[in-house]
Coordinates of C-alpha atoms in Angstrom, one line a residue:
X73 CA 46.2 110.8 82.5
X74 CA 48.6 111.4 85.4
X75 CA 52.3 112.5 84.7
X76 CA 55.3 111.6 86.5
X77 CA 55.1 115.2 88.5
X78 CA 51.5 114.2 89.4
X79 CA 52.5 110.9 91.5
X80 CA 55.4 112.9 92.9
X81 CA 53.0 115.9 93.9
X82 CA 50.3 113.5 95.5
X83 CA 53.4 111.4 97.5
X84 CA 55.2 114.2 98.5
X85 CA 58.4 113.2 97.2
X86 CA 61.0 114.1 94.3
X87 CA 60.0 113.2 90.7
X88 CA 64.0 110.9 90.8
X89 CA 62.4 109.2 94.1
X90 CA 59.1 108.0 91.7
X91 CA 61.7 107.1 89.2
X92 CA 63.6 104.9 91.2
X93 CA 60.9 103.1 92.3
X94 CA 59.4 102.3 88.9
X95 CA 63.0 101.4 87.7
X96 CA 63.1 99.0 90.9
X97 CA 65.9 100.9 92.8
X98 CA 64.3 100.8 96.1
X99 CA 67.7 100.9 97.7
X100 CA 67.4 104.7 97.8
X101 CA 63.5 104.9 99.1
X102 CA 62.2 104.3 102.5
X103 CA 59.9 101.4 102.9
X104 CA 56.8 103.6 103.3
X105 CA 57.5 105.7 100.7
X106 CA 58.1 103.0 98.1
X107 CA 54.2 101.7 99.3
X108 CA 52.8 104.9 99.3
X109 CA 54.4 105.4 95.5
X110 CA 53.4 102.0 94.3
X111 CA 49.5 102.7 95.5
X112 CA 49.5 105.9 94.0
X113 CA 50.9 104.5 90.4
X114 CA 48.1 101.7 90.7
X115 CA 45.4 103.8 91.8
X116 CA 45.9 106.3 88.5
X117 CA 46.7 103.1 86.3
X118 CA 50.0 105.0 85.1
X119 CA 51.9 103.2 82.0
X120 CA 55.5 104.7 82.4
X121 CA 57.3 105.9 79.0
X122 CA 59.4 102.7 77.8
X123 CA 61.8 104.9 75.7
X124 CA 62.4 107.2 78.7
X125 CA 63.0 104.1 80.8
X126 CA 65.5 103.3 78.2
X127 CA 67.6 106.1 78.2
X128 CA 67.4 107.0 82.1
X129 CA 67.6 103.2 83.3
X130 CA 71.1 101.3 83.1
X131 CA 69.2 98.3 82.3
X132 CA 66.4 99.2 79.6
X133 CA 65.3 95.4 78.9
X134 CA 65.7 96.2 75.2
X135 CA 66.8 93.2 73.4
X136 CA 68.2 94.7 69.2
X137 CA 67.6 92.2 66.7
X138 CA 69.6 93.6 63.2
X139 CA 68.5 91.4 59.8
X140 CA 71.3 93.2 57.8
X141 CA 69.4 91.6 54.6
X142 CA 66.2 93.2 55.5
X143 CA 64.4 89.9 54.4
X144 CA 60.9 89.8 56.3
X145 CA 59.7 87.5 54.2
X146 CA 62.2 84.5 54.0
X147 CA 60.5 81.4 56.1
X148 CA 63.8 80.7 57.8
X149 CA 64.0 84.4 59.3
X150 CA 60.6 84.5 60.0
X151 CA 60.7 81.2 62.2
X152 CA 64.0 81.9 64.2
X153 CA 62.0 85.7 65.5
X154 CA 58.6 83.8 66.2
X155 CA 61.2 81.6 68.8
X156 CA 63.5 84.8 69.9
X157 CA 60.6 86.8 70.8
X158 CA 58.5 84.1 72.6
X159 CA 61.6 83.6 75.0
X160 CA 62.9 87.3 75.1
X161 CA 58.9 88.4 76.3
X162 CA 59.0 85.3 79.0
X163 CA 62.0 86.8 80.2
X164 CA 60.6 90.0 80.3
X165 CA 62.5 92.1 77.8
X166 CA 61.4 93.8 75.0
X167 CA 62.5 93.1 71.2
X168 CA 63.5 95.9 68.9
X169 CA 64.4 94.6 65.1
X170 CA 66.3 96.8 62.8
X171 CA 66.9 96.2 59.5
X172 CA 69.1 97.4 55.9
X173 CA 71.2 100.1 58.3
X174 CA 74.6 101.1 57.6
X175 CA 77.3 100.8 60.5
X176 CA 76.5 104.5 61.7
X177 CA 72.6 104.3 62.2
X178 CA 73.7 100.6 64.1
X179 CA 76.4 102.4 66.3
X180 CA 73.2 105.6 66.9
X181 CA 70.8 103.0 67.5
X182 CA 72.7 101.4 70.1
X183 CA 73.2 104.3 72.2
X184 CA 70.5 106.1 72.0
X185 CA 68.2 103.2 73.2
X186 CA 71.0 102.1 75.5
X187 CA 70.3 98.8 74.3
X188 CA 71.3 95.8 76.8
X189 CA 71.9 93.2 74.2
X190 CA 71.9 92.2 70.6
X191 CA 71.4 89.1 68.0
X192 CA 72.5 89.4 64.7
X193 CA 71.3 87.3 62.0
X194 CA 73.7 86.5 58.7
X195 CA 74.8 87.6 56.1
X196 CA 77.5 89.3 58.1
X197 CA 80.5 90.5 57.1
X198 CA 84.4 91.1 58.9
X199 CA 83.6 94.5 59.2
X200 CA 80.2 93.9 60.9
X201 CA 81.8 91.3 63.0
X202 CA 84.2 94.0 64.1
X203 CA 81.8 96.6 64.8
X204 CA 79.9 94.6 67.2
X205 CA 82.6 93.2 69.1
X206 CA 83.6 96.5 69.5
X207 CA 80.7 98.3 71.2
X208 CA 81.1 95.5 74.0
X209 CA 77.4 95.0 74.3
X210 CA 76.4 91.4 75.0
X211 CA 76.0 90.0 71.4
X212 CA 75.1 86.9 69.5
X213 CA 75.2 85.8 66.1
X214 CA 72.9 83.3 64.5
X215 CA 75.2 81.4 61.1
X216 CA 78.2 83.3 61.5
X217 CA 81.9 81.7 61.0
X218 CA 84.0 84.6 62.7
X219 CA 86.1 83.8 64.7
X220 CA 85.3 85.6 68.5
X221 CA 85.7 84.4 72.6
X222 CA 83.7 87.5 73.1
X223 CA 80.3 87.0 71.2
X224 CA 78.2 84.2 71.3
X225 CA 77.8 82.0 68.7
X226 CA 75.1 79.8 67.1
X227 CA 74.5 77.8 64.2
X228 CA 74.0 74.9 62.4
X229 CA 76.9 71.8 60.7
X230 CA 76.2 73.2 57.3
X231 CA 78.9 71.2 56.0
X232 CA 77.3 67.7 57.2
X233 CA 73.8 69.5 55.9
X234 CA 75.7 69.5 52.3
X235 CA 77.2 65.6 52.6
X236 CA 74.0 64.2 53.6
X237 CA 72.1 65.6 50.5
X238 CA 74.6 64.1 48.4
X239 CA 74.7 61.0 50.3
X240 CA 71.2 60.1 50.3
X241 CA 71.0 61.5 46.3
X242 CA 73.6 58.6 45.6
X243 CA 71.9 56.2 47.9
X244 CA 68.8 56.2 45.9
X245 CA 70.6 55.9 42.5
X246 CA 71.0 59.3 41.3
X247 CA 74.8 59.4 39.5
X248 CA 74.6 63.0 37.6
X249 CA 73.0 65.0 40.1
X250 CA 73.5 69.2 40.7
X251 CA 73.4 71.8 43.4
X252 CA 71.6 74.8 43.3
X253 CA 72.5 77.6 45.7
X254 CA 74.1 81.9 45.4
X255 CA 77.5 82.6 44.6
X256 CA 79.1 80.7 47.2
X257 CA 82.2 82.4 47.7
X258 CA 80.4 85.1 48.8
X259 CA 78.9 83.2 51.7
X260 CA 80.7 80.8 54.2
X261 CA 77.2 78.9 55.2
X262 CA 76.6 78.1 51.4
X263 CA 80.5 77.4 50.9
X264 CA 80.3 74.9 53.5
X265 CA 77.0 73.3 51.9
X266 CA 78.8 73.4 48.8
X267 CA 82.1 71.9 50.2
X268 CA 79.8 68.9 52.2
X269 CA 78.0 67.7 49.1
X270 CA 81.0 67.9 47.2
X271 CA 82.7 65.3 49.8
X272 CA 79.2 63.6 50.0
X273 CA 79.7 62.7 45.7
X274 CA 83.3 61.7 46.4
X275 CA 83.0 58.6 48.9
X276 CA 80.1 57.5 46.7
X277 CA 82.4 57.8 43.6
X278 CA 80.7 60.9 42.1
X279 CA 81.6 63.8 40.8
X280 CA 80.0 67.5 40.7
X281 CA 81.5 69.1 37.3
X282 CA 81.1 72.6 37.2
X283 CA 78.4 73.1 34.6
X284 CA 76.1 71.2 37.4
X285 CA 76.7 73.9 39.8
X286 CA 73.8 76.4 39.3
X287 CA 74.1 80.1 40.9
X288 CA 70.5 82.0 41.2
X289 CA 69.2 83.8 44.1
X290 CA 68.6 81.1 47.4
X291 CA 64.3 82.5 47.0
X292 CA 61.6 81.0 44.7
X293 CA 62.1 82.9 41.3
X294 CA 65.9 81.9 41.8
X295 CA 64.7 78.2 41.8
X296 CA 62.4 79.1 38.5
X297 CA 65.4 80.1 37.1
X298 CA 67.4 77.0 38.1
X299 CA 64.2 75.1 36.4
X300 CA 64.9 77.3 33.3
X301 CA 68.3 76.4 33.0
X302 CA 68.0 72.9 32.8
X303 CA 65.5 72.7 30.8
X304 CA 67.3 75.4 28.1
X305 CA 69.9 73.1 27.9
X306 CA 68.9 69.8 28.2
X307 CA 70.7 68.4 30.7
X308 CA 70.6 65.1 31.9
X309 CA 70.7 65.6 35.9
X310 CA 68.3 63.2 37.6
X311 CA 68.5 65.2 40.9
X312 CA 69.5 68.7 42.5
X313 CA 70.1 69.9 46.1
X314 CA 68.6 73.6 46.6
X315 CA 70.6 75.0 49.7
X316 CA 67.0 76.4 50.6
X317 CA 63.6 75.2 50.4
X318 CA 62.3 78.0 48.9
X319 CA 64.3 77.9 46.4
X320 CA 63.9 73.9 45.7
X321 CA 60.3 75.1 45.6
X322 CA 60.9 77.1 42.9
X323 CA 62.7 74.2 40.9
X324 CA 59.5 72.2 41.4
X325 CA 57.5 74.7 39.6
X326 CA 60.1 75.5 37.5
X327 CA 60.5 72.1 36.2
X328 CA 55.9 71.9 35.9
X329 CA 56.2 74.7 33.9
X330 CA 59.0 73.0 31.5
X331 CA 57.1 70.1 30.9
X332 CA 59.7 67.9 33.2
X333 CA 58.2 65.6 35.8
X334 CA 59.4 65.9 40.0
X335 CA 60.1 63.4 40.5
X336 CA 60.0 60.8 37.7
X337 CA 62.5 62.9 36.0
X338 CA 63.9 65.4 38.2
X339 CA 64.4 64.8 42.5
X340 CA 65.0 67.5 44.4
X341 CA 66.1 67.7 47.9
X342 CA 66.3 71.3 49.9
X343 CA 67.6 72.6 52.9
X344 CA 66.1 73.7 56.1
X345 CA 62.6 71.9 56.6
X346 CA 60.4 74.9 56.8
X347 CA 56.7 74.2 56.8
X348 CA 56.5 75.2 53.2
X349 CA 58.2 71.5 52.5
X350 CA 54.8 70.1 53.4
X351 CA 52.2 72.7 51.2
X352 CA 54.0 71.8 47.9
X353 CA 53.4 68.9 45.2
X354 CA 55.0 66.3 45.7
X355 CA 56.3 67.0 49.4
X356 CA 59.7 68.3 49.7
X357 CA 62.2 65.9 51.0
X358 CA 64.8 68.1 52.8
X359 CA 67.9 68.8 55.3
X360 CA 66.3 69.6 58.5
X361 CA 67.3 72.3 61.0
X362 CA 65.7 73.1 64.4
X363 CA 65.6 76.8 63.5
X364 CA 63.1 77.0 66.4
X365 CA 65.7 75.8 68.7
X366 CA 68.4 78.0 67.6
X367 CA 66.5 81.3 67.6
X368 CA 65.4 80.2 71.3
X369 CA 69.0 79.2 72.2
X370 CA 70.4 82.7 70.9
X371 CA 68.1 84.5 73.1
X372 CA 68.3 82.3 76.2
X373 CA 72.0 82.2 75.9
X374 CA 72.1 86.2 75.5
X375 CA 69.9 86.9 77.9
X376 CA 72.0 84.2 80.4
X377 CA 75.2 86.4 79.7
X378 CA 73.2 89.8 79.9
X379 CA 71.5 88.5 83.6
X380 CA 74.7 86.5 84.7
X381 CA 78.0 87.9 83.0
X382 CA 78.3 84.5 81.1
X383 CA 76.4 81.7 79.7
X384 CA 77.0 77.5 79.9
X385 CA 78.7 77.9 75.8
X386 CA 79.9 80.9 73.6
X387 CA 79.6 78.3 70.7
X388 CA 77.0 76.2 69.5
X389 CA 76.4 74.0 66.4
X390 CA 73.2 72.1 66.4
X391 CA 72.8 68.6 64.4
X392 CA 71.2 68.3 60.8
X393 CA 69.0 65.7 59.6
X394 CA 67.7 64.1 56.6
X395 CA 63.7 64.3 55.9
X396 CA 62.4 62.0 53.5
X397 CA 59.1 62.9 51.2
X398 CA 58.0 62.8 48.0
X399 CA 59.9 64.6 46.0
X400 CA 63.0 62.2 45.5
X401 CA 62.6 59.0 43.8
X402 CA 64.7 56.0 43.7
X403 CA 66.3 54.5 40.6
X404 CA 66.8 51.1 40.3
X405 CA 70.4 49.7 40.0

């Protein structure tokens, strides 16, 4: 396999002259040189080292993708990178994902792959906020509520995500109905779920007492749990709003393996219309985001500010809707 000192030997030229023509600055080369290169490159099929690209180039076309929760396996996550890598590959950059790091390793990781941009997906937290804001490499952050004019940011009306659940709970009859989600003072997105379907119960003359407020992990065991709860204590909810699918999958089995019928005795609605809402019994009605469009928009948009020193919007919320299935019913008033 020929070596970077091979195609220099056969040209005739500098090793930093075969360099800058695979980097692309052909400023520096004569015409006839950068030919000559070029045929020489194709003729020995030669696949430059991407790392050393990276740390030479001032542009490495690395695109850092940090999931601070390290959750591979949550259908929401796993969605949102399916959409940033299609539109960071057509762009022609490359995708690096990081994961469970502490603020050192991310400020290490940075520099030593002189990373051109980053997306960040939630949980974050002030101090991670701060950090990236910091380093002043292009960033964006998918479901963050800090504050910035600096990094972009995209998300979803979480709070109109929470209203419509209630509303549409209410609508079909349900008066002593619960929500399912993680501590939510930990978490602005679930707080702001929490506070929109506790204004969705007011305006329909409801209320959400505090024993119908149900804190488990946001996964499927946490929505077993949920299940478990109920059924311990035999309460006399007709419906509950997961502020995840997979957790309002969970609830479904849950409530099988309790003996308690979805949705004859129990509706459930939950919240992000993953494909999962369509493989379960009965068919999960839920709150639908385009998390498709918003891990395309957080690449486009990064890449738009990386290319162009700014994109069309620094913020973006994208629209909710309702999906109806099978697993709410409606009560007759």
């Amino acid at each position: 396999m020929a070596r970077l000192k091979d195609i220099a030997a056969e040209a005739g030229v500098s090793t930093m002259t075969v360099s800058n023509v695979i980097n692309g600055n052909h400023s520096k080369v004569s015409q006839k040189n950068i030919e000559k290169i070029q045929e020489i490159i194709k003729k020995y099929n030669y696949i430059p080292n991407s790392a050393a690209r990276a740390l030479s180039s001032k542009n490495s076309k690395i695109i850092a993708v940090f999931l601070p929760s390290g959750d591979f396996d949550n259908p929401h996550n796993v969605q949102a990178l399916n959409s940033i890598t299609n539109t960071v590959k057509n762009r022609g950059y490359y995708l690096m994902i990081f994961s469970n790091l502490n603020r050192l390793d991310i400020l290490s990781n940075l520099k030593s792959w002189n990373i051109d941009g980053v997306i960040c997906f939630a949980p974050l937290t002030k101090q991670d906020h701060e950090l990236f804001e910091k380093t002043g490499i292009p960033t964006c952050f998918i479901d963050s509520y800090f504050k910035s004019s600096s990094v972009i940011q995209i998300g979803i009306d979480d709070y109109h995500g929470g209203f419509l659940a209630a509303n549409y709970l209410a609508k079909c009859g349900h008066t002593n109905i619960g929500f399912a989600s993680y501590y939510t003072n930990y978490d602005k997105i679930l707080l702001n779920r929490l506070n929109g379907f506790k204004e969705g119960c007011f305006i329909n003359g409801l209320t959400l007492p505090d024993e119908n407020i149900f804190v488990a992990e946001t996964n499927y065991k946490g929505g077993i749990q949920v299940a478990n709860q109920i059924a311990d204590h035999n309460r006399s909810i007709s419906a509950i709003f997961a502020t995840e699918d997979e957790m309002a999958i969970g609830i479904i089995e849950g409530a099988r393996l309790n003996g308690i019928d979805v949705p004859n005795q129990l509706s459930i609605i939950g919240f992000d219309n993953t494909p999962l809402c369509e493989y379960v019994t009965p068919k999960l009605t839920t709150i639908e985001q385009d998390i498709a469009l918003k891990g395309e928009n957080a690449a486009r948009m990064l890449l738009d500010l990386i290319e162009a020193g700014s994109c069309d919007k620094m913020i973006v919320k994208l629209p909710v809707r309702i999906i109806e299935r099978q697993s709410v019913r409606t009560i007759s008033i």
